CSV table of C-alpha atoms in Angstrom, one decimal:
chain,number,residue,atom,x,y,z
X,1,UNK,CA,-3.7,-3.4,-7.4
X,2,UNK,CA,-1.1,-5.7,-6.8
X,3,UNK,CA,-3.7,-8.2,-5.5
X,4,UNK,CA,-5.7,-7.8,-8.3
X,5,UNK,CA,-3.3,-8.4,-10.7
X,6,UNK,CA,-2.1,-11.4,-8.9
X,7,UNK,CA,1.6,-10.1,-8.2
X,8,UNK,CA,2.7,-11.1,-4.4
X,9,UNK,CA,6.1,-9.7,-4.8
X,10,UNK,CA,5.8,-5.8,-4.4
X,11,UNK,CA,7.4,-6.0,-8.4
X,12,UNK,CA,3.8,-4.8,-10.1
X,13,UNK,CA,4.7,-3.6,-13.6
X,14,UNK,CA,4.2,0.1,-14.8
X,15,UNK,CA,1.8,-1.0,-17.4
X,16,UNK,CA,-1.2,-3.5,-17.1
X,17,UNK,CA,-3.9,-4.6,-19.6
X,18,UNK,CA,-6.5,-6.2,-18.2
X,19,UNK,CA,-10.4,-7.3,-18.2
X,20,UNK,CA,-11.9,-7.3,-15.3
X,21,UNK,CA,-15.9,-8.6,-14.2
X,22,UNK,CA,-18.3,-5.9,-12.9
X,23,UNK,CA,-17.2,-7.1,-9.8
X,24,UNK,CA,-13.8,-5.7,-10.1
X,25,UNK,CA,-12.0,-8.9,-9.1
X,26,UNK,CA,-12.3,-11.7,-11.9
X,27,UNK,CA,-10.5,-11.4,-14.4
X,28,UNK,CA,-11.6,-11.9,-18.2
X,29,UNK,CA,-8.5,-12.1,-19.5
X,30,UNK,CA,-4.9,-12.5,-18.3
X,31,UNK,CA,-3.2,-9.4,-17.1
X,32,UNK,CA,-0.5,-8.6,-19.7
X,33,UNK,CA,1.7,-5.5,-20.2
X,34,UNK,CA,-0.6,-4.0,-23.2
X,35,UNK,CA,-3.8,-5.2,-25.6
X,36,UNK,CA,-1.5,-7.1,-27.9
X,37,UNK,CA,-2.9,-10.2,-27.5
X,38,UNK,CA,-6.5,-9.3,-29.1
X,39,UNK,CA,-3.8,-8.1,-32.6
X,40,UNK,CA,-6.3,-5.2,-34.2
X,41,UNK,CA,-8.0,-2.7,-32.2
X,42,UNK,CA,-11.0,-3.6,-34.4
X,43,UNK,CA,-10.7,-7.3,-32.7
X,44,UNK,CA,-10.5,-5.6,-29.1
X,45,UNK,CA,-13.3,-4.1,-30.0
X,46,UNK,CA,-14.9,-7.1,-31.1
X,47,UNK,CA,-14.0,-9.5,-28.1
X,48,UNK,CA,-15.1,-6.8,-25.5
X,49,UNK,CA,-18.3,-6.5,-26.9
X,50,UNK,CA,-18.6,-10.1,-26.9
X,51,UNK,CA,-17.4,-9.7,-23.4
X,52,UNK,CA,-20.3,-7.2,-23.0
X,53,UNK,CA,-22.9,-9.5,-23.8
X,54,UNK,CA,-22.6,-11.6,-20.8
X,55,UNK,CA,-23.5,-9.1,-18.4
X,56,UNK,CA,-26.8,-6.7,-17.8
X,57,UNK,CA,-26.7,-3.3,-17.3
X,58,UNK,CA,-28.0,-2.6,-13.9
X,59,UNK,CA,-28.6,1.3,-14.6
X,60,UNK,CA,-31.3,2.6,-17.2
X,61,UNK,CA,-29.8,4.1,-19.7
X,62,UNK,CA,-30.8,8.0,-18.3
X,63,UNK,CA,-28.2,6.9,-15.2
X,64,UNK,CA,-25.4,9.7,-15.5
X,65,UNK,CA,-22.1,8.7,-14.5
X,66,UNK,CA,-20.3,10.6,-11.8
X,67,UNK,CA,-17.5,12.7,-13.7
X,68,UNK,CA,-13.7,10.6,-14.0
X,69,UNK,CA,-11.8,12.8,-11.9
X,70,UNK,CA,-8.2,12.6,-11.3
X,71,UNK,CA,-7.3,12.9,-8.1
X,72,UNK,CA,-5.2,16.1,-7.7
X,73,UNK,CA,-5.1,18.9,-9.7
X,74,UNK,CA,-1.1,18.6,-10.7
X,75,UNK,CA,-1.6,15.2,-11.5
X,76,UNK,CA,-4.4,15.6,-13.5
X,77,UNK,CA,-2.6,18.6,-15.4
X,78,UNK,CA,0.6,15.6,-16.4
X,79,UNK,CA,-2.4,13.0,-17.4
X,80,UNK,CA,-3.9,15.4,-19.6
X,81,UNK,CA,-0.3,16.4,-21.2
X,82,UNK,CA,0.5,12.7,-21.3
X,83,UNK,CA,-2.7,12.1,-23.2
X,84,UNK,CA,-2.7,15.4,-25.0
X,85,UNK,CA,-5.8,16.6,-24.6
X,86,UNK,CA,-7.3,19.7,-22.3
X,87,UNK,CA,-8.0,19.3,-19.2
X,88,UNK,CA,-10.8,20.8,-16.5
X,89,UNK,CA,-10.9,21.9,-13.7
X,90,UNK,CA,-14.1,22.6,-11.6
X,91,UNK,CA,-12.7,24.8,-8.6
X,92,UNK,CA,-15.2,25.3,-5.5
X,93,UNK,CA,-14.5,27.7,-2.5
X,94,UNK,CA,-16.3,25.3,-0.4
X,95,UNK,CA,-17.7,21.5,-0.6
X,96,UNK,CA,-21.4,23.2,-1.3
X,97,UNK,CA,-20.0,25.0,-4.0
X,98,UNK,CA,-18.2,22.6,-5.8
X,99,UNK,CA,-21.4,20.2,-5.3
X,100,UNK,CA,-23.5,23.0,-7.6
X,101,UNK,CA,-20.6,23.4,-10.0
X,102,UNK,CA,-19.9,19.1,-10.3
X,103,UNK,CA,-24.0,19.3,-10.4
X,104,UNK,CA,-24.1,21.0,-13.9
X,105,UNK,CA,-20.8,19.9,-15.9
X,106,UNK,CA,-22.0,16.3,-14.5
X,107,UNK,CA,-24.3,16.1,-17.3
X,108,UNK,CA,-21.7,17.8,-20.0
X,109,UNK,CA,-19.2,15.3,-19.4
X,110,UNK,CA,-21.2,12.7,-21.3
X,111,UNK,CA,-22.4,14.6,-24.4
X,112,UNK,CA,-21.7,13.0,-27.2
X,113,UNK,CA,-19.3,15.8,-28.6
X,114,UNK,CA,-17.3,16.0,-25.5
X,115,UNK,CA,-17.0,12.5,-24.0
X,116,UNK,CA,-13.5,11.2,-24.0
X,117,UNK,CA,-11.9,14.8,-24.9
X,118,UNK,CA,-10.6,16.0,-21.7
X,119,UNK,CA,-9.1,15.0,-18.4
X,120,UNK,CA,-11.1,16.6,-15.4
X,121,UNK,CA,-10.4,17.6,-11.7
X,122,UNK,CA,-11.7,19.1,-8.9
X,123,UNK,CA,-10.6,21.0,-5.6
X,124,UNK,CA,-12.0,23.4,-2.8
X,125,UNK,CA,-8.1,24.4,-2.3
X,126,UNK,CA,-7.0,27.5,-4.0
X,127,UNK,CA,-3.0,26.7,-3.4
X,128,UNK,CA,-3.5,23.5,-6.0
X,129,UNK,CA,-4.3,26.5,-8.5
X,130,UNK,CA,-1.1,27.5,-8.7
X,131,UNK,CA,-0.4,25.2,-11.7
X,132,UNK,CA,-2.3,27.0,-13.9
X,133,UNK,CA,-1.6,30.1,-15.5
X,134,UNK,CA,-4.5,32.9,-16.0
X,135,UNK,CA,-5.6,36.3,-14.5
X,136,UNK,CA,-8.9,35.0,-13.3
X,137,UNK,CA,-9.1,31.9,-10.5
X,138,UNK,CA,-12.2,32.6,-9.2
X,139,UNK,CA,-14.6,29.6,-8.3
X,140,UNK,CA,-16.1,28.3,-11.7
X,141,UNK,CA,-15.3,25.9,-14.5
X,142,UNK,CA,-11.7,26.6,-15.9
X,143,UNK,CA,-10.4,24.5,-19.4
X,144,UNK,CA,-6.7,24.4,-19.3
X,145,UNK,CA,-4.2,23.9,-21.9
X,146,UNK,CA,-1.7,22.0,-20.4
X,147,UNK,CA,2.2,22.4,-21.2
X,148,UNK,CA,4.0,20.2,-23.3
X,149,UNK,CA,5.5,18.7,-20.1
X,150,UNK,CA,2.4,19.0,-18.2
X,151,UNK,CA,4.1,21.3,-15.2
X,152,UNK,CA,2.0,24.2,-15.9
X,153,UNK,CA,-1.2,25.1,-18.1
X,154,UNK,CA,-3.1,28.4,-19.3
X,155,UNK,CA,-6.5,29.1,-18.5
X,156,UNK,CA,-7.8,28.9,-21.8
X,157,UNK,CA,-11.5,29.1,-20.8
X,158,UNK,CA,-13.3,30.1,-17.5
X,159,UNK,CA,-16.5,30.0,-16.6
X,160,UNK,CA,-18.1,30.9,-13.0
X,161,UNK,CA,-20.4,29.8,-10.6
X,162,UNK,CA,-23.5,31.4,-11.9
X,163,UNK,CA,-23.3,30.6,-15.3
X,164,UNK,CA,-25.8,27.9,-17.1
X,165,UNK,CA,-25.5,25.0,-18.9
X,166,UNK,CA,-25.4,26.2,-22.1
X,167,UNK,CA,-22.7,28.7,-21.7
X,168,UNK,CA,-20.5,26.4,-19.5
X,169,UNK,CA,-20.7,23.9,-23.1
X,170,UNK,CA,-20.3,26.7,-25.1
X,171,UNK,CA,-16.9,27.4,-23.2
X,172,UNK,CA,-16.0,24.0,-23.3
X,173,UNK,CA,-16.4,23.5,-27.1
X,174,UNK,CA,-14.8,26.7,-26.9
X,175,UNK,CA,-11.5,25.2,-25.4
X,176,UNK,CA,-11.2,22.6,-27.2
X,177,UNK,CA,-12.0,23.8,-30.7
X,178,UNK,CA,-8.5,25.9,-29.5
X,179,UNK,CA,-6.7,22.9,-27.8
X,180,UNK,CA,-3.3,22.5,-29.8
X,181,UNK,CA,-2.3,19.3,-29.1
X,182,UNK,CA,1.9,18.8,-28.7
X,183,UNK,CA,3.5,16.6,-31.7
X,184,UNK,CA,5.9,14.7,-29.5
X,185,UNK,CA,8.9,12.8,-29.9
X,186,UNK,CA,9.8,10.5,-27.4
X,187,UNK,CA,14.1,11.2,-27.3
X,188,UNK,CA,13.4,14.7,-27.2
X,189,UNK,CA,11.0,14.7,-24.7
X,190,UNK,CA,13.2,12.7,-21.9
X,191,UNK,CA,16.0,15.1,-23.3
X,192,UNK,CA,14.5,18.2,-23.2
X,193,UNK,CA,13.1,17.3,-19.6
X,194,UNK,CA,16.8,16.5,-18.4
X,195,UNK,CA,17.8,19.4,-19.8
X,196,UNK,CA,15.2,21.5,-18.0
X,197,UNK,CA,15.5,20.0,-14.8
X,198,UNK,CA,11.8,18.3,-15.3
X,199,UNK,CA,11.4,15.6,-13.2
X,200,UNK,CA,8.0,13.7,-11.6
X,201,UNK,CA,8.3,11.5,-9.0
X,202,UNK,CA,5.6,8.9,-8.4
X,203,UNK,CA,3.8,8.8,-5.1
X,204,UNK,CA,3.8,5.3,-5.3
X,205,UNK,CA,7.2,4.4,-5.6
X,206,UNK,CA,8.1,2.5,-9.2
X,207,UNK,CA,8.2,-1.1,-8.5
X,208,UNK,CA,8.7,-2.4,-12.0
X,209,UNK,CA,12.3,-3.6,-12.0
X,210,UNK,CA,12.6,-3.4,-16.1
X,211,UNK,CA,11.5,0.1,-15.9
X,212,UNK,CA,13.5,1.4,-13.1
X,213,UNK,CA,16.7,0.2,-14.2
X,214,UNK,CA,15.8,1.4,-17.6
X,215,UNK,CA,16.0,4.4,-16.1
X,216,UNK,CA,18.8,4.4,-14.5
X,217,UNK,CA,20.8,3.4,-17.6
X,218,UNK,CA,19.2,6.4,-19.5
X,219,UNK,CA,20.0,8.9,-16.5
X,220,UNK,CA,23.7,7.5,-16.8
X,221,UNK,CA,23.7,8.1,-20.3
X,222,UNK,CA,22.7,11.4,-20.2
X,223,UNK,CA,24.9,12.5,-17.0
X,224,UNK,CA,27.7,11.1,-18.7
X,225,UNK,CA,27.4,13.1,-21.9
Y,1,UNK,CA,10.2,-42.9,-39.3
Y,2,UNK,CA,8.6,-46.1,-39.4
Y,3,UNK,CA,11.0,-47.7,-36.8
Y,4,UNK,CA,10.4,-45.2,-34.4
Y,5,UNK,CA,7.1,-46.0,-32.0
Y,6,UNK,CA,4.3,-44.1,-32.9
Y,7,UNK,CA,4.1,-42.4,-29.6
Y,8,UNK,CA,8.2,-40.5,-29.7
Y,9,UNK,CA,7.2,-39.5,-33.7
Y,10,UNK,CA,6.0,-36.2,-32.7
Y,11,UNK,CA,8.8,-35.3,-30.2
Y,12,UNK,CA,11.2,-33.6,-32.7
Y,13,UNK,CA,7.9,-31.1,-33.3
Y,14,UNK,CA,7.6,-30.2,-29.9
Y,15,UNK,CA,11.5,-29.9,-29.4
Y,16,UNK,CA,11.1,-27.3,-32.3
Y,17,UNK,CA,8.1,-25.6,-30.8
Y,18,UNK,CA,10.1,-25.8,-27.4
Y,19,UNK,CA,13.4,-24.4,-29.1
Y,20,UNK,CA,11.2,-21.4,-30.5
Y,21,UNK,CA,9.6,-20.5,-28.0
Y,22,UNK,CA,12.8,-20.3,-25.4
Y,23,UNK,CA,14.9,-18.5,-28.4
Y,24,UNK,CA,12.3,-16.0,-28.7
Y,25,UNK,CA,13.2,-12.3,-26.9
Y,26,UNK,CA,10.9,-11.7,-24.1
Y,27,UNK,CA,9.6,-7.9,-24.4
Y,28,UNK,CA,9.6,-7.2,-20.6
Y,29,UNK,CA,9.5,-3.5,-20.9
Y,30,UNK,CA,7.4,-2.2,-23.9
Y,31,UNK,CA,9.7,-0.4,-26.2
Y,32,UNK,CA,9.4,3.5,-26.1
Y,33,UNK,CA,7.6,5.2,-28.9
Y,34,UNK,CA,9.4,6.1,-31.9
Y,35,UNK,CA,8.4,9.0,-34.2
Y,36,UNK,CA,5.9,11.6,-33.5
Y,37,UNK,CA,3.5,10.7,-31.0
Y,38,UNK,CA,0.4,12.9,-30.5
Y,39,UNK,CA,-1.6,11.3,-28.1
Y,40,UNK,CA,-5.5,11.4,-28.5
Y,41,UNK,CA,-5.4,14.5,-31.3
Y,42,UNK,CA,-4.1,14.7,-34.4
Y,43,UNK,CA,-2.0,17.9,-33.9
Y,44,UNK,CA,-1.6,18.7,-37.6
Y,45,UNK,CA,-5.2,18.3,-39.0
Y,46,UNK,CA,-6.6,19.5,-35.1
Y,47,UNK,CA,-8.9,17.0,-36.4
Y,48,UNK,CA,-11.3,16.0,-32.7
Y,49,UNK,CA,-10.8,12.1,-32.6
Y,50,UNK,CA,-13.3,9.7,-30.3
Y,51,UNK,CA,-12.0,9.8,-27.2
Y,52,UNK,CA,-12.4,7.4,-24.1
Y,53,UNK,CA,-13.6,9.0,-20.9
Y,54,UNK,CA,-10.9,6.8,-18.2
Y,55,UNK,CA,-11.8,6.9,-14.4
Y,56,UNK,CA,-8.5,7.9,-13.4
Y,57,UNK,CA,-8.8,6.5,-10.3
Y,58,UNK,CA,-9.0,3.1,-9.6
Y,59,UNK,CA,-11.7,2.9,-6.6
Y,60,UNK,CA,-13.8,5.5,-8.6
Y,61,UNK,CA,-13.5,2.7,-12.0
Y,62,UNK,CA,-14.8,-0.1,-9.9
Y,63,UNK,CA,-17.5,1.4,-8.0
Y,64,UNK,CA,-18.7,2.5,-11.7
Y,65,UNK,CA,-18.5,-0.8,-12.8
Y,66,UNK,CA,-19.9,-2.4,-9.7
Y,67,UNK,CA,-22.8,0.4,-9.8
Y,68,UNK,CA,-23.5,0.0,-13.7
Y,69,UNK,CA,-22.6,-3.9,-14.0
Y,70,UNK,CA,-20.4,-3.0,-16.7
Y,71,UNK,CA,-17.1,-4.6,-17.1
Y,72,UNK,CA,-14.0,-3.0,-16.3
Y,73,UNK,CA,-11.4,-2.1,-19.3
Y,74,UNK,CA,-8.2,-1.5,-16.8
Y,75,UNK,CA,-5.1,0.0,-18.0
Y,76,UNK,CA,-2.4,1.4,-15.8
Y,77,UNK,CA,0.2,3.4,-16.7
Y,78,UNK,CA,2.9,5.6,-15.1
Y,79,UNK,CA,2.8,9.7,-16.2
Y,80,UNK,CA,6.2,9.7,-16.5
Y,81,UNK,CA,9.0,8.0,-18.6
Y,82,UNK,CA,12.3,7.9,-17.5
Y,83,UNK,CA,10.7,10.5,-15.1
Y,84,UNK,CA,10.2,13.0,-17.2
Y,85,UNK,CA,6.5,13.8,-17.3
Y,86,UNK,CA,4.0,14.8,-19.8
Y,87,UNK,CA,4.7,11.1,-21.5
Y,88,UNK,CA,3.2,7.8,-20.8
């Protein structure tokens, strides 16, 4: 990342806007902390299909794109709640298992109604279950309403193995004609999590000196109430 | 102005444009939210909103965009604040 970004001393900032080439390494514009620059989102919008223009799509337009998974089901769950949407969760006893489940939401993932809506995730481990909250964790589909905080979430929606397209859409719709997203305020949020003892430590260590001694003046602050 | 040369006439200009660029605050670190946030939903109207489908991880983004020869829209971003998570 840091090479990408063209930062050479380890101090990468926590947030990076960027446009990058198909070939993931030029870069379309500079790398700045947010989209700024480009003023409305209508003239983002604009300039990226401009952007678009220059390059050819090198998939027909039947290609379906692997599902955006996040990497772990806990981080996932924190993503979702950061973003305030639902997440899912595709859960697999075994690789050949998952491979039939990831086989029919694949497709499901890019309808029209549901693209964008969720975050998603996927394990073979049972233990990275624990997060969520719900009677039945049997191997399936799950939609999860993540906590305001994004520590836990309820099973809002399961479907299993054997069931078909259609009902595995219907469930999804389903979840997220339910989903009640969180109206948060920033202040509270840090103080309520403080307060509760809610804490998420990176794996990658925060190397964006602004942000980390931001932090440390806030923790002050609140330790010395 | 007319005894100066021609070629020093536009340096009081730049020395302004200098000046206000060095005077003006640099926003290192993006100021937090203020207000309500809500995200990708509007929480009171539960009103569905487009959404963009992110490849949360990076290798996965550019072997989509290498694959499709689509370019790449990257934003990073921590899922913690002060690290408290559930906020960008």
């Amino acid at each position: 990342m840091e090479n990408l970004m063209g930062v050479r001393d380890g101090t990468l900032e926590n947030t990076v806007f960027c446009l990058l080439a198909p070939d993931g390494k030029t870069r379309l514009t500079r790398p700045t902390r947010g989209p700024s620059a480009f003023r409305t989102p209508e003239n983002l919008a604009l300039q990226m299909n401009k952007m678009l223009q220059q390059y050819k799509a090198t998939v027909p337009d039947s290609f379906v794109s692997p599902i955006p998974y996040v990497d772990r089901v806990d981080l996932a769950l924190n993503v979702a709640a950061s973003d305030n949407r639902p997440l899912i969760v595709a859960f697999g006893s075994d690789e050949t298992e998952l491979a039939a489940i990831n086989s029919k939401l694949q497709p499901l993932v890019w309808e029209p109604s549901v693209i964008g809506q969720f975050m998603y995730a996927s394990t073979t481990d049972i233990a990275e279950l624990k997060v969520l909250i719900g009677k039945d964790k049997s191997p399936g589909i799950f939609v999860v309403e993540p906590d305001e905080f994004g520590v836990s979430g309820n099973i809002t929606q399961h479907v299993n193995l054997n069931a078909g397209s259609e009902d595995i859409l219907t469930a999804i719709k389903s979840g997220l004609k339910a989903f009640a997203p969180f109206t948060k305020d920033h202040r509270r949020h840090i103080s309520n999590g403080y307060t509760f003892g809610i804490e998420w430590e990176t794996v990658i260590p925060e190397s964006d000196p602004m942000s980390v001694q931001a932090k440390q003046r806030y923790k002050a602050r609140f330790e010395n109430r | 102005m007319q005894n100066i040369p021609k070629r020093f006439r536009l340096f009081p200009l730049i020395l302004i444009v200098c000046g206000f660029l060095i005077t003006q605050s640099v926003h290192a670190q993006l100021a937090p939210p203020s207000g309500s946030t809500y995200g990708g939903s509007v929480p009171s109207s539960r009103k569905v909103v487009t959404g963009i489908a992110w490849y949360g991880v990076l290798a996965d983004g550019l072997a989509e965009a290498k694959r499709t020869g689509k370019p790449i829209l990257l934003i990073t971003a921590a899922a913690q604040c002060n690290n408290v998570p559930g906020m960008w």
